[in-house]
Amino acid sequence: MTKENFEELFIQKLREYYALDISEAGDAELLNTLGRIITSYYNANVVETNKVYAGHHVKQAYYFSIEFLPGKMLKNNLLKLGLLDTVSSALAEMGIDIEKLANVEKDMALGNGGLGRLASCFMESLAAGSFPGHGNGIRYSYGLFKQRIVDGYQVEIPDDWLKNPNVWEVRKESRAENVRLGGNVYLVPLPNGNFKPVYENAQILRAVPYDTGMIGYHNNTVNNMRLWSVEIPASEEWRYDSLQEKRQFEDLTSVLYPDDSNEYGRLVRLAQEYFFVSAGLQSIINFQKKNHIPMEALHHQIAVHINDTHPAMAVAELMRILIDEEDLSWDTAWHVTTKVMSYTNHTIMQEALETWPIGMVQQVVPRIYQIIEEIDRRFVEEMTGKHPHYLIENTRIIAHERVRMANLAIIGSHSVNGVAKLHSELLKNVVLHDFYTLYPEKFNNKTNGIDVRRWLHLSNPALGEVLDQAIGSGWRDDIHQLRQLENFIEDDQVLNALAAAKLTNKKHLAQWIFEKQGIELNPEAIFDVHIKRFHGYKRQLLNLLHIMKLYLELKENPELEMHPRVFMFAGKAAPSYQFAKMNIKCINEAARLINNDPDVNQKLKVIFIEDYNVTKAQSIIPAADVSEQISLASKEASGTSNMKFMLNGALTMATLDGANVEIRDEVGDENIFIFGLTEKEVYEYYHNGTYNSRELYQNNQMIRRVVDTLIDGTIPNVQIEGGELYKTLVDYNDEYFVLRDFESYAAAQKRLDLDYGDQRLWQQMSLINIAHAGHFSADDTIKQYADDIWHIQAIDPKGSR
Ligand code: 26Q
């Protein structure tokens, strides 16, 4: 498409859709028109892609995830189609600023954090690699709550993202599926020895898919992210006794559960899990049947990935379809199912491992419960005599009156993977050790990765230009070419250009913060950034305590030698997670104190950016000098923002946790700031039970002074919150070893401050980080999933296989 073509088309379509000329149209109308032009541009490729997949009987992978976090799509889609420059400049010629339109689009925020964002990066990389792979999830009417900070507190506001039409989705009425929930089920014996289930009083819900194209980067592939929305079929309305009862079912796909730490004993969540799993599997199987694939051979045609335990019922649902509806024997169905399914674990936090009370599962999905029981029975039968009793009891699915979803996923899958080397080792050796004893061959590692198009090309054009100048633009198609940067480690021109790009991004961010919050930032200060969900193990409190240490030192000696520093935080706390919310309050009050104190505020500032989301990450990360990755070792499965920061030239302040370990291995100890306990030391403390935080507090004067700022009025307006945080640190033995790691952290921060003083050295370290970030491209991660787990092959719809 040329600029002229586009301009003509745009004017014509704006008239056609809205009966408006450009000068009269509002931003939303302009955005929708643009969106519809783009979708009609790539829809031909959607059809083409599907034809090729069907016609060649191509094996396809389906990523089942209860969360996706794509962010905004306008510029992303244009970039993928190779139209970003043409369209931006054509719009500019017509007096339209594409940035303004991009900002009108709402973030698609159908996820909580890392797990949802990873799913979206994977969608991008599947399409970029021309892999036949799609998403399957839920179209929540309300995404993750919006966060406002009022008087320092988090306030949650519903995210009514569908108020404006979503131009990227297509409602596919013809692909709707029925999903059965509740009621009773009886088994009637059949002459062939099988049983036929007879249902009574079940609710039949209609699952309607909304498809969003996942566009390959400079290729012809357009895969599909299929999100399901619930409706009640007219023929079923009579079943509902009251409006309220009907509403309950209509609300099934209304909200995303905003809790990534504490288990919700909620029927709706369980029903959501079954709803998207059942609809997804039915639609996949319908496609295969239309394609005349025999069900015994299903595993040659499809791979289904269980993203964390939330879609684990896929194991039982596929069994149900194969035995109840397709008349396969149990053994054949089980063979097919376990070959189809694979599972990723994303957490080692015990409280996040999902289990459901038996009664609840029976009530919501009675037939699924029966099948789970039978899987459990056969598992125990098979293992008895081969393995000790305790091992079987630890690994069976049903125990202590509960259904353990991880156990279901592991037993029903051929592959179980962790998301970073350290995490996968911990799974084998600790968290899932008993399963590892039973099924060592299932366990493998797939270190997470990121979509470099969004996290560099799109979000950091300033750096992109410097790279083009230094090493040519080959990195835009092959991210590993970033390694060529290393040839310029002594090149002052390149080092200065990197510094200049960073400064540009910092000025942008500072300007934006000034407009939002009225706080002036010195762009020459170190921008030190801690952005992620608020959680005890991620230790925002450790960062705060170190800030208070600097504050006390500056108060005592305003001439203290230190480079000016801006500490930035952003992130949401689960609405029910009081500890996390108290951290937010204390950070905001400390910020108010520090930013308004002329004794310190030339050297120290603290900023809390409200309502963290994908779009905000895209402007914060390119402006960061320092990336805070300070979780207690062994607790962060991988982390993915750590990779985004590295790619954007920030240096990492890190514990040896999750993928930080692999970042350290890539860049070398000299180019990262490592501190704190190792995972082994943490486990030793657990083992020996010798940690005593009160003793540390009492015997270490510096720690005591800093911790006391929570309760002695130094941080104002936190009588309750400060007191509670103090108690977790001193009275409840500091679950996440904040005090234990404090001195080590402070020392690493001191080293960082000194290193920043040597700007040439700093730029060299930054360069090394960028040069090695290609190692964490999700394109490579997806290639490994494709080869080792899903056994799918790349195929370009317009090229050959
Ligand atoms: C569970 C029950 C009820 C409601 C919600 C939930 C729930 C929701 C979200 C449980 C877990 C999550 C999200 C977990 C998550 O984001 N984990 C992160 O996954 C990333 C991708 O692998 C890793 O990089 C992070 O280390 C990990 O914390």
JSON list of N, CA and C and ligand atoms in Angstrom, two decimals, residues 63 66-67 111-119 122 256-265 269 273 307-310 344-349 351-354 356 418-420 423 448 533 537-538 635-643 658-659 785, ligand 1:
[
{"chain": "A", "resi": 63, "resn": "TYR", "atom": "N", "xyz": [-2.84, -22.52, 22.72]},
{"chain": "A", "resi": 63, "resn": "TYR", "atom": "CA", "xyz": [-2.34, -22.07, 24.02]},
{"chain": "A", "resi": 63, "resn": "TYR", "atom": "C", "xyz": [-3.56, -21.68, 24.86]},
{"chain": "A", "resi": 66, "resn": "ILE", "atom": "N", "xyz": [-6.10, -18.55, 30.86]},
{"chain": "A", "resi": 66, "resn": "ILE", "atom": "CA", "xyz": [-7.21, -17.78, 31.42]},
{"chain": "A", "resi": 66, "resn": "ILE", "atom": "C", "xyz": [-6.90, -16.29, 31.38]},
{"chain": "A", "resi": 67, "resn": "GLU", "atom": "N", "xyz": [-5.66, -15.94, 30.98]},
{"chain": "A", "resi": 67, "resn": "GLU", "atom": "CA", "xyz": [-5.28, -14.54, 30.86]},
{"chain": "A", "resi": 67, "resn": "GLU", "atom": "C", "xyz": [-4.51, -14.29, 29.56]},
{"chain": "A", "resi": 111, "resn": "GLY", "atom": "N", "xyz": [-5.55, -9.70, 31.79]},
{"chain": "A", "resi": 111, "resn": "GLY", "atom": "CA", "xyz": [-4.60, -10.49, 32.57]},
{"chain": "A", "resi": 111, "resn": "GLY", "atom": "C", "xyz": [-4.11, -9.69, 33.76]},
{"chain": "A", "resi": 112, "resn": "ASN", "atom": "N", "xyz": [-3.50, -10.39, 34.70]},
{"chain": "A", "resi": 112, "resn": "ASN", "atom": "CA", "xyz": [-3.00, -9.75, 35.93]},
{"chain": "A", "resi": 112, "resn": "ASN", "atom": "C", "xyz": [-1.57, -9.24, 35.80]},
{"chain": "A", "resi": 113, "resn": "GLY", "atom": "N", "xyz": [-0.73, -10.01, 35.13]},
{"chain": "A", "resi": 113, "resn": "GLY", "atom": "CA", "xyz": [0.69, -9.65, 35.11]},
{"chain": "A", "resi": 113, "resn": "GLY", "atom": "C", "xyz": [1.48, -10.57, 34.21]},
{"chain": "A", "resi": 114, "resn": "GLY", "atom": "N", "xyz": [2.59, -11.07, 34.73]},
{"chain": "A", "resi": 114, "resn": "GLY", "atom": "CA", "xyz": [3.56, -11.81, 33.93]},
{"chain": "A", "resi": 114, "resn": "GLY", "atom": "C", "xyz": [2.99, -12.95, 33.11]},
{"chain": "A", "resi": 115, "resn": "LEU", "atom": "N", "xyz": [2.12, -13.72, 33.72]},
{"chain": "A", "resi": 115, "resn": "LEU", "atom": "CA", "xyz": [1.61, -14.90, 33.03]},
{"chain": "A", "resi": 115, "resn": "LEU", "atom": "C", "xyz": [0.76, -14.53, 31.80]},
{"chain": "A", "resi": 116, "resn": "GLY", "atom": "N", "xyz": [-0.05, -13.49, 31.96]},
{"chain": "A", "resi": 116, "resn": "GLY", "atom": "CA", "xyz": [-0.88, -13.03, 30.84]},
{"chain": "A", "resi": 116, "resn": "GLY", "atom": "C", "xyz": [-0.05, -12.36, 29.77]},
{"chain": "A", "resi": 117, "resn": "ARG", "atom": "N", "xyz": [0.94, -11.58, 30.19]},
{"chain": "A", "resi": 117, "resn": "ARG", "atom": "CA", "xyz": [1.78, -10.89, 29.21]},
{"chain": "A", "resi": 117, "resn": "ARG", "atom": "C", "xyz": [2.63, -11.91, 28.44]},
{"chain": "A", "resi": 118, "resn": "LEU", "atom": "N", "xyz": [3.10, -12.94, 29.12]},
{"chain": "A", "resi": 118, "resn": "LEU", "atom": "CA", "xyz": [3.87, -13.98, 28.45]},
{"chain": "A", "resi": 118, "resn": "LEU", "atom": "C", "xyz": [3.01, -14.63, 27.36]},
{"chain": "A", "resi": 119, "resn": "ALA", "atom": "N", "xyz": [1.75, -14.90, 27.69]},
{"chain": "A", "resi": 119, "resn": "ALA", "atom": "CA", "xyz": [0.85, -15.51, 26.71]},
{"chain": "A", "resi": 119, "resn": "ALA", "atom": "C", "xyz": [0.76, -14.63, 25.47]},
{"chain": "A", "resi": 122, "resn": "PHE", "atom": "N", "xyz": [3.94, -14.75, 23.45]},
{"chain": "A", "resi": 122, "resn": "PHE", "atom": "CA", "xyz": [3.97, -16.03, 22.73]},
{"chain": "A", "resi": 122, "resn": "PHE", "atom": "C", "xyz": [3.10, -15.98, 21.48]},
{"chain": "A", "resi": 256, "resn": "LEU", "atom": "N", "xyz": [-12.38, -10.59, 35.22]},
{"chain": "A", "resi": 256, "resn": "LEU", "atom": "CA", "xyz": [-11.13, -11.30, 35.45]},
{"chain": "A", "resi": 256, "resn": "LEU", "atom": "C", "xyz": [-10.87, -11.28, 36.95]},
{"chain": "A", "resi": 257, "resn": "TYR", "atom": "N", "xyz": [-10.52, -12.43, 37.52]},
{"chain": "A", "resi": 257, "resn": "TYR", "atom": "CA", "xyz": [-10.19, -12.43, 38.95]},
{"chain": "A", "resi": 257, "resn": "TYR", "atom": "C", "xyz": [-8.84, -11.80, 39.19]},
{"chain": "A", "resi": 258, "resn": "PRO", "atom": "N", "xyz": [-8.85, -10.75, 39.99]},
{"chain": "A", "resi": 258, "resn": "PRO", "atom": "CA", "xyz": [-7.63, -9.94, 40.13]},
{"chain": "A", "resi": 258, "resn": "PRO", "atom": "C", "xyz": [-6.75, -10.44, 41.25]},
{"chain": "A", "resi": 259, "resn": "ASP", "atom": "N", "xyz": [-6.55, -11.74, 41.34]},
{"chain": "A", "resi": 259, "resn": "ASP", "atom": "CA", "xyz": [-5.82, -12.24, 42.48]},
{"chain": "A", "resi": 259, "resn": "ASP", "atom": "C", "xyz": [-4.78, -13.24, 42.02]},
{"chain": "A", "resi": 260, "resn": "ASP", "atom": "N", "xyz": [-3.52, -12.89, 42.19]},
{"chain": "A", "resi": 260, "resn": "ASP", "atom": "CA", "xyz": [-2.52, -13.86, 41.77]},
{"chain": "A", "resi": 260, "resn": "ASP", "atom": "C", "xyz": [-1.77, -14.41, 42.98]},
{"chain": "A", "resi": 261, "resn": "SER", "atom": "N", "xyz": [-2.39, -14.34, 44.13]},
{"chain": "A", "resi": 261, "resn": "SER", "atom": "CA", "xyz": [-1.69, -14.89, 45.28]},
{"chain": "A", "resi": 261, "resn": "SER", "atom": "C", "xyz": [-2.60, -15.74, 46.14]},
{"chain": "A", "resi": 262, "resn": "ASN", "atom": "N", "xyz": [-3.76, -15.22, 46.45]},
{"chain": "A", "resi": 262, "resn": "ASN", "atom": "CA", "xyz": [-4.60, -15.93, 47.39]},
{"chain": "A", "resi": 262, "resn": "ASN", "atom": "C", "xyz": [-5.70, -16.67, 46.65]},
{"chain": "A", "resi": 263, "resn": "GLU", "atom": "N", "xyz": [-5.90, -17.88, 47.03]},
{"chain": "A", "resi": 263, "resn": "GLU", "atom": "CA", "xyz": [-6.89, -18.67, 46.33]},
{"chain": "A", "resi": 263, "resn": "GLU", "atom": "C", "xyz": [-8.31, -18.18, 46.65]},
{"chain": "A", "resi": 264, "resn": "TYR", "atom": "N", "xyz": [-9.09, -18.06, 45.64]},
{"chain": "A", "resi": 264, "resn": "TYR", "atom": "CA", "xyz": [-10.49, -17.67, 45.80]},
{"chain": "A", "resi": 264, "resn": "TYR", "atom": "C", "xyz": [-11.33, -18.92, 45.78]},
{"chain": "A", "resi": 265, "resn": "GLY", "atom": "N", "xyz": [-12.09, -19.18, 46.79]},
{"chain": "A", "resi": 265, "resn": "GLY", "atom": "CA", "xyz": [-13.00, -20.32, 46.73]},
{"chain": "A", "resi": 265, "resn": "GLY", "atom": "C", "xyz": [-14.27, -19.96, 46.01]},
{"chain": "A", "resi": 269, "resn": "ARG", "atom": "N", "xyz": [-15.22, -18.62, 39.40]},
{"chain": "A", "resi": 269, "resn": "ARG", "atom": "CA", "xyz": [-13.89, -18.85, 38.84]},
{"chain": "A", "resi": 269, "resn": "ARG", "atom": "C", "xyz": [-13.79, -20.28, 38.28]},
{"chain": "A", "resi": 273, "resn": "GLU", "atom": "N", "xyz": [-13.23, -21.43, 34.37]},
{"chain": "A", "resi": 273, "resn": "GLU", "atom": "CA", "xyz": [-12.17, -22.31, 33.91]},
{"chain": "A", "resi": 273, "resn": "GLU", "atom": "C", "xyz": [-12.74, -23.40, 32.99]},
{"chain": "A", "resi": 307, "resn": "ASN", "atom": "N", "xyz": [-1.69, -23.42, 30.32]},
{"chain": "A", "resi": 307, "resn": "ASN", "atom": "CA", "xyz": [-0.87, -22.34, 30.86]},
{"chain": "A", "resi": 307, "resn": "ASN", "atom": "C", "xyz": [-1.19, -22.14, 32.34]},
{"chain": "A", "resi": 308, "resn": "ASP", "atom": "N", "xyz": [-0.33, -22.65, 33.20]},
{"chain": "A", "resi": 308, "resn": "ASP", "atom": "CA", "xyz": [-0.60, -22.77, 34.62]},
{"chain": "A", "resi": 308, "resn": "ASP", "atom": "C", "xyz": [-1.80, -23.70, 34.83]},
{"chain": "A", "resi": 309, "resn": "THR", "atom": "N", "xyz": [-2.22, -23.86, 36.05]},
{"chain": "A", "resi": 309, "resn": "THR", "atom": "CA", "xyz": [-3.24, -24.90, 36.29]},
{"chain": "A", "resi": 309, "resn": "THR", "atom": "C", "xyz": [-4.65, -24.47, 35.89]},
{"chain": "A", "resi": 310, "resn": "HIS", "atom": "N", "xyz": [-4.87, -23.19, 35.64]},
{"chain": "A", "resi": 310, "resn": "HIS", "atom": "CA", "xyz": [-6.25, -22.73, 35.43]},
{"chain": "A", "resi": 310, "resn": "HIS", "atom": "C", "xyz": [-7.00, -23.48, 34.33]},
{"chain": "A", "resi": 344, "resn": "THR", "atom": "N", "xyz": [2.60, -25.91, 31.68]},
{"chain": "A", "resi": 344, "resn": "THR", "atom": "CA", "xyz": [3.65, -25.04, 32.24]},
{"chain": "A", "resi": 344, "resn": "THR", "atom": "C", "xyz": [3.28, -24.61, 33.64]},
{"chain": "A", "resi": 345, "resn": "ASN", "atom": "N", "xyz": [4.23, -24.74, 34.53]},
{"chain": "A", "resi": 345, "resn": "ASN", "atom": "CA", "xyz": [4.05, -24.23, 35.89]},
{"chain": "A", "resi": 345, "resn": "ASN", "atom": "C", "xyz": [4.70, -22.84, 35.98]},
{"chain": "A", "resi": 346, "resn": "HIS", "atom": "N", "xyz": [4.00, -21.89, 36.60]},
{"chain": "A", "resi": 346, "resn": "HIS", "atom": "CA", "xyz": [4.53, -20.52, 36.70]},
{"chain": "A", "resi": 346, "resn": "HIS", "atom": "C", "xyz": [4.78, -20.06, 38.12]},
{"chain": "A", "resi": 347, "resn": "THR", "atom": "N", "xyz": [4.66, -20.95, 39.07]},
{"chain": "A", "resi": 347, "resn": "THR", "atom": "CA", "xyz": [4.87, -20.47, 40.44]},
{"chain": "A", "resi": 347, "resn": "THR", "atom": "C", "xyz": [5.32, -21.58, 41.36]},
{"chain": "A", "resi": 348, "resn": "ILE", "atom": "N", "xyz": [6.15, -21.20, 42.34]},
{"chain": "A", "resi": 348, "resn": "ILE", "atom": "CA", "xyz": [6.46, -22.18, 43.36]},
{"chain": "A", "resi": 348, "resn": "ILE", "atom": "C", "xyz": [5.82, -21.77, 44.70]},
{"chain": "A", "resi": 349, "resn": "MET", "atom": "N", "xyz": [5.06, -20.69, 44.67]},
{"chain": "A", "resi": 349, "resn": "MET", "atom": "CA", "xyz": [4.41, -20.25, 45.91]},
{"chain": "A", "resi": 349, "resn": "MET", "atom": "C", "xyz": [3.28, -21.25, 46.24]},
{"chain": "A", "resi": 351, "resn": "GLU", "atom": "N", "xyz": [0.82, -21.28, 48.20]},
{"chain": "A", "resi": 351, "resn": "GLU", "atom": "CA", "xyz": [-0.57, -20.81, 48.31]},
{"chain": "A", "resi": 351, "resn": "GLU", "atom": "C", "xyz": [-1.20, -20.53, 46.96]},
{"chain": "A", "resi": 352, "resn": "ALA", "atom": "N", "xyz": [-0.36, -20.47, 45.91]},
{"chain": "A", "resi": 352, "resn": "ALA", "atom": "CA", "xyz": [-0.93, -20.21, 44.59]},
{"chain": "A", "resi": 352, "resn": "ALA", "atom": "C", "xyz": [-1.22, -21.50, 43.82]},
{"chain": "A", "resi": 353, "resn": "LEU", "atom": "N", "xyz": [-0.89, -22.65, 44.43]},
{"chain": "A", "resi": 353, "resn": "LEU", "atom": "CA", "xyz": [-1.21, -23.91, 43.76]},
{"chain": "A", "resi": 353, "resn": "LEU", "atom": "C", "xyz": [-2.70, -24.21, 43.98]},
{"chain": "A", "resi": 354, "resn": "GLU", "atom": "N", "xyz": [-3.42, -24.26, 42.85]},
{"chain": "A", "resi": 354, "resn": "GLU", "atom": "CA", "xyz": [-4.87, -24.32, 42.91]},
{"chain": "A", "resi": 354, "resn": "GLU", "atom": "C", "xyz": [-5.41, -25.68, 43.37]},
{"chain": "A", "resi": 356, "resn": "TRP", "atom": "N", "xyz": [-9.43, -27.37, 44.55]},
{"chain": "A", "resi": 356, "resn": "TRP", "atom": "CA", "xyz": [-10.87, -27.06, 44.70]},
{"chain": "A", "resi": 356, "resn": "TRP", "atom": "C", "xyz": [-11.52, -28.13, 45.57]},
{"chain": "A", "resi": 418, "resn": "GLY", "atom": "N", "xyz": [9.07, -25.71, 33.59]},
{"chain": "A", "resi": 418, "resn": "GLY", "atom": "CA", "xyz": [9.21, -24.47, 34.34]},
{"chain": "A", "resi": 418, "resn": "GLY", "atom": "C", "xyz": [9.63, -23.37, 33.39]},
{"chain": "A", "resi": 419, "resn": "VAL", "atom": "N", "xyz": [9.76, -22.13, 33.89]},
{"chain": "A", "resi": 419, "resn": "VAL", "atom": "CA", "xyz": [9.91, -20.97, 33.02]},
{"chain": "A", "resi": 419, "resn": "VAL", "atom": "C", "xyz": [11.27, -20.28, 33.12]},
{"chain": "A", "resi": 420, "resn": "ALA", "atom": "N", "xyz": [12.20, -20.87, 33.88]},
{"chain": "A", "resi": 420, "resn": "ALA", "atom": "CA", "xyz": [13.60, -20.42, 33.90]},
{"chain": "A", "resi": 420, "resn": "ALA", "atom": "C", "xyz": [14.40, -21.60, 34.44]},
{"chain": "A", "resi": 423, "resn": "HIS", "atom": "N", "xyz": [14.11, -22.15, 38.18]},
{"chain": "A", "resi": 423, "resn": "HIS", "atom": "CA", "xyz": [12.74, -22.55, 38.51]},
{"chain": "A", "resi": 423, "resn": "HIS", "atom": "C", "xyz": [12.50, -24.02, 38.14]},
{"chain": "A", "resi": 448, "resn": "ASN", "atom": "N", "xyz": [11.52, -18.27, 29.78]},
{"chain": "A", "resi": 448, "resn": "ASN", "atom": "CA", "xyz": [10.62, -17.28, 29.17]},
{"chain": "A", "resi": 448, "resn": "ASN", "atom": "C", "xyz": [11.36, -16.37, 28.20]},
{"chain": "A", "resi": 533, "resn": "ARG", "atom": "N", "xyz": [3.62, -6.44, 39.86]},
{"chain": "A", "resi": 533, "resn": "ARG", "atom": "CA", "xyz": [2.58, -6.59, 40.88]},
{"chain": "A", "resi": 533, "resn": "ARG", "atom": "C", "xyz": [3.20, -6.43, 42.27]},
{"chain": "A", "resi": 537, "resn": "TYR", "atom": "N", "xyz": [6.81, -11.35, 48.25]},
{"chain": "A", "resi": 537, "resn": "TYR", "atom": "CA", "xyz": [8.06, -11.95, 47.80]},
{"chain": "A", "resi": 537, "resn": "TYR", "atom": "C", "xyz": [8.84, -11.07, 46.82]},
{"chain": "A", "resi": 538, "resn": "LYS", "atom": "N", "xyz": [8.15, -10.14, 46.17]},
{"chain": "A", "resi": 538, "resn": "LYS", "atom": "CA", "xyz": [8.84, -9.25, 45.23]},
{"chain": "A", "resi": 538, "resn": "LYS", "atom": "C", "xyz": [9.57, -8.11, 45.95]},
{"chain": "A", "resi": 635, "resn": "LYS", "atom": "N", "xyz": [11.87, -17.48, 44.77]},
{"chain": "A", "resi": 635, "resn": "LYS", "atom": "CA", "xyz": [10.43, -17.19, 44.75]},
{"chain": "A", "resi": 635, "resn": "LYS", "atom": "C", "xyz": [9.90, -16.73, 43.39]},
{"chain": "A", "resi": 636, "resn": "GLU", "atom": "N", "xyz": [10.69, -16.01, 42.61]},
{"chain": "A", "resi": 636, "resn": "GLU", "atom": "CA", "xyz": [10.20, -15.51, 41.32]},
{"chain": "A", "resi": 636, "resn": "GLU", "atom": "C", "xyz": [10.48, -16.57, 40.26]},
{"chain": "A", "resi": 637, "resn": "ALA", "atom": "N", "xyz": [9.43, -17.14, 39.69]},
{"chain": "A", "resi": 637, "resn": "ALA", "atom": "CA", "xyz": [9.64, -18.23, 38.75]},
{"chain": "A", "resi": 637, "resn": "ALA", "atom": "C", "xyz": [10.61, -17.82, 37.64]},
{"chain": "A", "resi": 638, "resn": "SER", "atom": "N", "xyz": [10.34, -16.69, 37.01]},
{"chain": "A", "resi": 638, "resn": "SER", "atom": "CA", "xyz": [11.25, -16.22, 35.97]},
{"chain": "A", "resi": 638, "resn": "SER", "atom": "C", "xyz": [11.40, -14.70, 36.03]},
{"chain": "A", "resi": 639, "resn": "GLY", "atom": "N", "xyz": [10.25, -14.02, 35.88]},
{"chain": "A", "resi": 639, "resn": "GLY", "atom": "CA", "xyz": [10.29, -12.59, 35.62]},
{"chain": "A", "resi": 639, "resn": "GLY", "atom": "C", "xyz": [10.43, -12.42, 34.11]},
{"chain": "A", "resi": 640, "resn": "THR", "atom": "N", "xyz": [9.82, -11.40, 33.57]},
{"chain": "A", "resi": 640, "resn": "THR", "atom": "CA", "xyz": [10.00, -11.10, 32.15]},
{"chain": "A", "resi": 640, "resn": "THR", "atom": "C", "xyz": [10.30, -9.62, 31.96]},
{"chain": "A", "resi": 641, "resn": "SER", "atom": "N", "xyz": [9.91, -8.78, 32.92]},
{"chain": "A", "resi": 641, "resn": "SER", "atom": "CA", "xyz": [10.28, -7.36, 32.78]},
{"chain": "A", "resi": 641, "resn": "SER", "atom": "C", "xyz": [11.79, -7.23, 32.90]},
{"chain": "A", "resi": 642, "resn": "ASN", "atom": "N", "xyz": [12.43, -8.11, 33.67]},
{"chain": "A", "resi": 642, "resn": "ASN", "atom": "CA", "xyz": [13.90, -8.08, 33.76]},
{"chain": "A", "resi": 642, "resn": "ASN", "atom": "C", "xyz": [14.52, -8.14, 32.35]},
{"chain": "A", "resi": 643, "resn": "MET", "atom": "N", "xyz": [13.90, -8.96, 31.48]},
{"chain": "A", "resi": 643, "resn": "MET", "atom": "CA", "xyz": [14.42, -9.09, 30.10]},
{"chain": "A", "resi": 643, "resn": "MET", "atom": "C", "xyz": [14.15, -7.81, 29.28]},
{"chain": "A", "resi": 658, "resn": "GLY", "atom": "N", "xyz": [15.01, -16.63, 39.56]},
{"chain": "A", "resi": 658, "resn": "GLY", "atom": "CA", "xyz": [14.34, -16.70, 38.26]},
{"chain": "A", "resi": 658, "resn": "GLY", "atom": "C", "xyz": [15.33, -16.54, 37.11]},
{"chain": "A", "resi": 659, "resn": "ALA", "atom": "N", "xyz": [14.91, -15.78, 36.10]},
{"chain": "A", "resi": 659, "resn": "ALA", "atom": "CA", "xyz": [15.76, -15.60, 34.93]},
{"chain": "A", "resi": 659, "resn": "ALA", "atom": "C", "xyz": [16.91, -14.63, 35.18]},
{"chain": "A", "resi": 785, "resn": "TYR", "atom": "N", "xyz": [9.46, -24.59, 22.31]},
{"chain": "A", "resi": 785, "resn": "TYR", "atom": "CA", "xyz": [8.16, -25.21, 22.58]},
{"chain": "A", "resi": 785, "resn": "TYR", "atom": "C", "xyz": [7.70, -26.00, 21.35]},
{"chain": "B", "resi": 1, "resn": "26Q", "atom": "C1", "xyz": [-5.47, -18.06, 40.98]},
{"chain": "B", "resi": 1, "resn": "26Q", "atom": "C2", "xyz": [-6.66, -18.39, 41.61]},
{"chain": "B", "resi": 1, "resn": "26Q", "atom": "C3", "xyz": [-7.74, -17.51, 41.60]},
{"chain": "B", "resi": 1, "resn": "26Q", "atom": "C4", "xyz": [-7.62, -16.31, 40.93]},
{"chain": "B", "resi": 1, "resn": "26Q", "atom": "C5", "xyz": [-6.45, -15.98, 40.30]},
{"chain": "B", "resi": 1, "resn": "26Q", "atom": "C6", "xyz": [-5.36, -16.85, 40.33]},
{"chain": "B", "resi": 1, "resn": "26Q", "atom": "C7", "xyz": [-4.09, -16.49, 39.66]},
{"chain": "B", "resi": 1, "resn": "26Q", "atom": "C8", "xyz": [-4.04, -15.40, 38.80]},
{"chain": "B", "resi": 1, "resn": "26Q", "atom": "C9", "xyz": [-2.85, -15.03, 38.20]},
{"chain": "B", "resi": 1, "resn": "26Q", "atom": "C10", "xyz": [-2.93, -17.19, 39.88]},
{"chain": "B", "resi": 1, "resn": "26Q", "atom": "C11", "xyz": [-1.74, -16.82, 39.27]},
{"chain": "B", "resi": 1, "resn": "26Q", "atom": "C12", "xyz": [-1.70, -15.73, 38.42]},
{"chain": "B", "resi": 1, "resn": "26Q", "atom": "C13", "xyz": [-0.48, -15.24, 37.77]},
{"chain": "B", "resi": 1, "resn": "26Q", "atom": "C14", "xyz": [0.74, -15.68, 37.97]},
{"chain": "B", "resi": 1, "resn": "26Q", "atom": "C15", "xyz": [1.91, -15.07, 37.30]},
{"chain": "B", "resi": 1, "resn": "26Q", "atom": "O1", "xyz": [1.78, -14.05, 36.65]},
{"chain": "B", "resi": 1, "resn": "26Q", "atom": "N1", "xyz": [3.07, -15.68, 37.41]},
{"chain": "B", "resi": 1, "resn": "26Q", "atom": "C16", "xyz": [4.26, -15.13, 36.76]},
{"chain": "B", "resi": 1, "resn": "26Q", "atom": "O2", "xyz": [4.42, -15.78, 35.51]},
{"chain": "B", "resi": 1, "resn": "26Q", "atom": "C17", "xyz": [5.46, -15.18, 34.76]},
{"chain": "B", "resi": 1, "resn": "26Q", "atom": "C18", "xyz": [5.49, -15.83, 33.39]},
{"chain": "B", "resi": 1, "resn": "26Q", "atom": "O3", "xyz": [5.99, -17.12, 33.49]},
{"chain": "B", "resi": 1, "resn": "26Q", "atom": "C19", "xyz": [6.79, -15.30, 35.48]},
{"chain": "B", "resi": 1, "resn": "26Q", "atom": "O4", "xyz": [7.76, -14.61, 34.75]},
{"chain": "B", "resi": 1, "resn": "26Q", "atom": "C20", "xyz": [6.70, -14.74, 36.90]},
{"chain": "B", "resi": 1, "resn": "26Q", "atom": "O5", "xyz": [7.88, -14.99, 37.60]},
{"chain": "B", "resi": 1, "resn": "26Q", "atom": "C21", "xyz": [5.51, -15.35, 37.61]},
{"chain": "B", "resi": 1, "resn": "26Q", "atom": "O6", "xyz": [5.33, -14.72, 38.88]}
]
